[in-house]
Coordinates of C-alpha atoms in Angstrom, one line a residue:
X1 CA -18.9 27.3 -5.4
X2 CA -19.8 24.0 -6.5
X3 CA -18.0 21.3 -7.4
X4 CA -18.0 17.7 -8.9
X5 CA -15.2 15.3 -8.2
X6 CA -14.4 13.4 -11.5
X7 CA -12.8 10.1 -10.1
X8 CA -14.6 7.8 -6.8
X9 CA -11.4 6.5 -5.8
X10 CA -8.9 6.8 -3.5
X11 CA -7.7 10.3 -4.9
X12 CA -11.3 11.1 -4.9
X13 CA -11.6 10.1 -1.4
X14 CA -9.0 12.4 -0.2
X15 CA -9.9 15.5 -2.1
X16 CA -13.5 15.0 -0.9
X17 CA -12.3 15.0 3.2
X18 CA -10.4 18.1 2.2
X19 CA -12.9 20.2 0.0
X20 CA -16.0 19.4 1.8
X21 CA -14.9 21.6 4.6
X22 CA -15.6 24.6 3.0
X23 CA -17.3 23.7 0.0
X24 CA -20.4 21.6 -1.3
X25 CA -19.8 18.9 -3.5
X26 CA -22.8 17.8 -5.5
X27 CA -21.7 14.5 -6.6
X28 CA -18.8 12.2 -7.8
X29 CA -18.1 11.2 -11.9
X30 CA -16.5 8.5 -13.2
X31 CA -15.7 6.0 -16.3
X32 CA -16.2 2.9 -14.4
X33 CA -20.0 1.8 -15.5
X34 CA -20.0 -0.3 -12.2
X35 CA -19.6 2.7 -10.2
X36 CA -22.8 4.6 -11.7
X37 CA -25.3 5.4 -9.9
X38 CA -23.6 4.0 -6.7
X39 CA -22.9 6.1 -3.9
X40 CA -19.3 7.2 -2.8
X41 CA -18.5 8.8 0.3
X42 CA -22.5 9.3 0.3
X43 CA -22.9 11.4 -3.2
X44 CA -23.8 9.9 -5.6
X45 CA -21.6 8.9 -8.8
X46 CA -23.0 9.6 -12.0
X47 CA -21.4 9.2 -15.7
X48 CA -19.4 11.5 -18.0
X49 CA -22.4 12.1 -20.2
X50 CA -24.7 13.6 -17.2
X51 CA -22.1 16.1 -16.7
X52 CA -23.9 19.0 -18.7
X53 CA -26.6 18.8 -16.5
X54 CA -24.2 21.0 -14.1
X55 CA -23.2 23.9 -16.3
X56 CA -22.4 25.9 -13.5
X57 CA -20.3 23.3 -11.4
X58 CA -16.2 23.4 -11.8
X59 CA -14.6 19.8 -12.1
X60 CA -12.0 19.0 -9.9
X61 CA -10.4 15.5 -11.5
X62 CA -9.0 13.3 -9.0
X63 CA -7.8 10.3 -10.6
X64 CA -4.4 9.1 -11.4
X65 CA -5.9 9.0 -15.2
X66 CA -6.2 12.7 -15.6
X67 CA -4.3 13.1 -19.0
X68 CA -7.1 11.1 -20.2
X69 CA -10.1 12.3 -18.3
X70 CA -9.2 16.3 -19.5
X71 CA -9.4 15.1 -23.0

């Protein structure tokens, strides 16, 4: 399975460490427009609107800001 971290943070930081063990992860997401395009934890972090281009991804959201994020 594939996933795609939604939040290059510390949360983000940890889940990565833990998931990439025993699965891939293509790439971090994130609000923050100074974080696109940027690498994090070497993947690169892209914005909410390039998410459809992974349709077959699951989104694991690892941010404190969840309530907002799953809206």
């Amino acid at each position: 399975m594939n996933y795609i971290l939604f939040g290059a943070s510390t949360l983000g930081y940890q889940a990565y460490k833990e998931l990439s063990v025993k699965h891939e992860i293509l790439c971090f997401c994130d609000n923050d427009v100074n974080k696109w395009d940027k690498e994090f934890c070497g993947l690169k972090v892209i914005p909410p609107s390039r998410l459809h281009e992974f349709p077959n991804a699951k989104i694991i959201i690892t941010s404190s800001f969840k309530n907002a994020i799953a809206l």
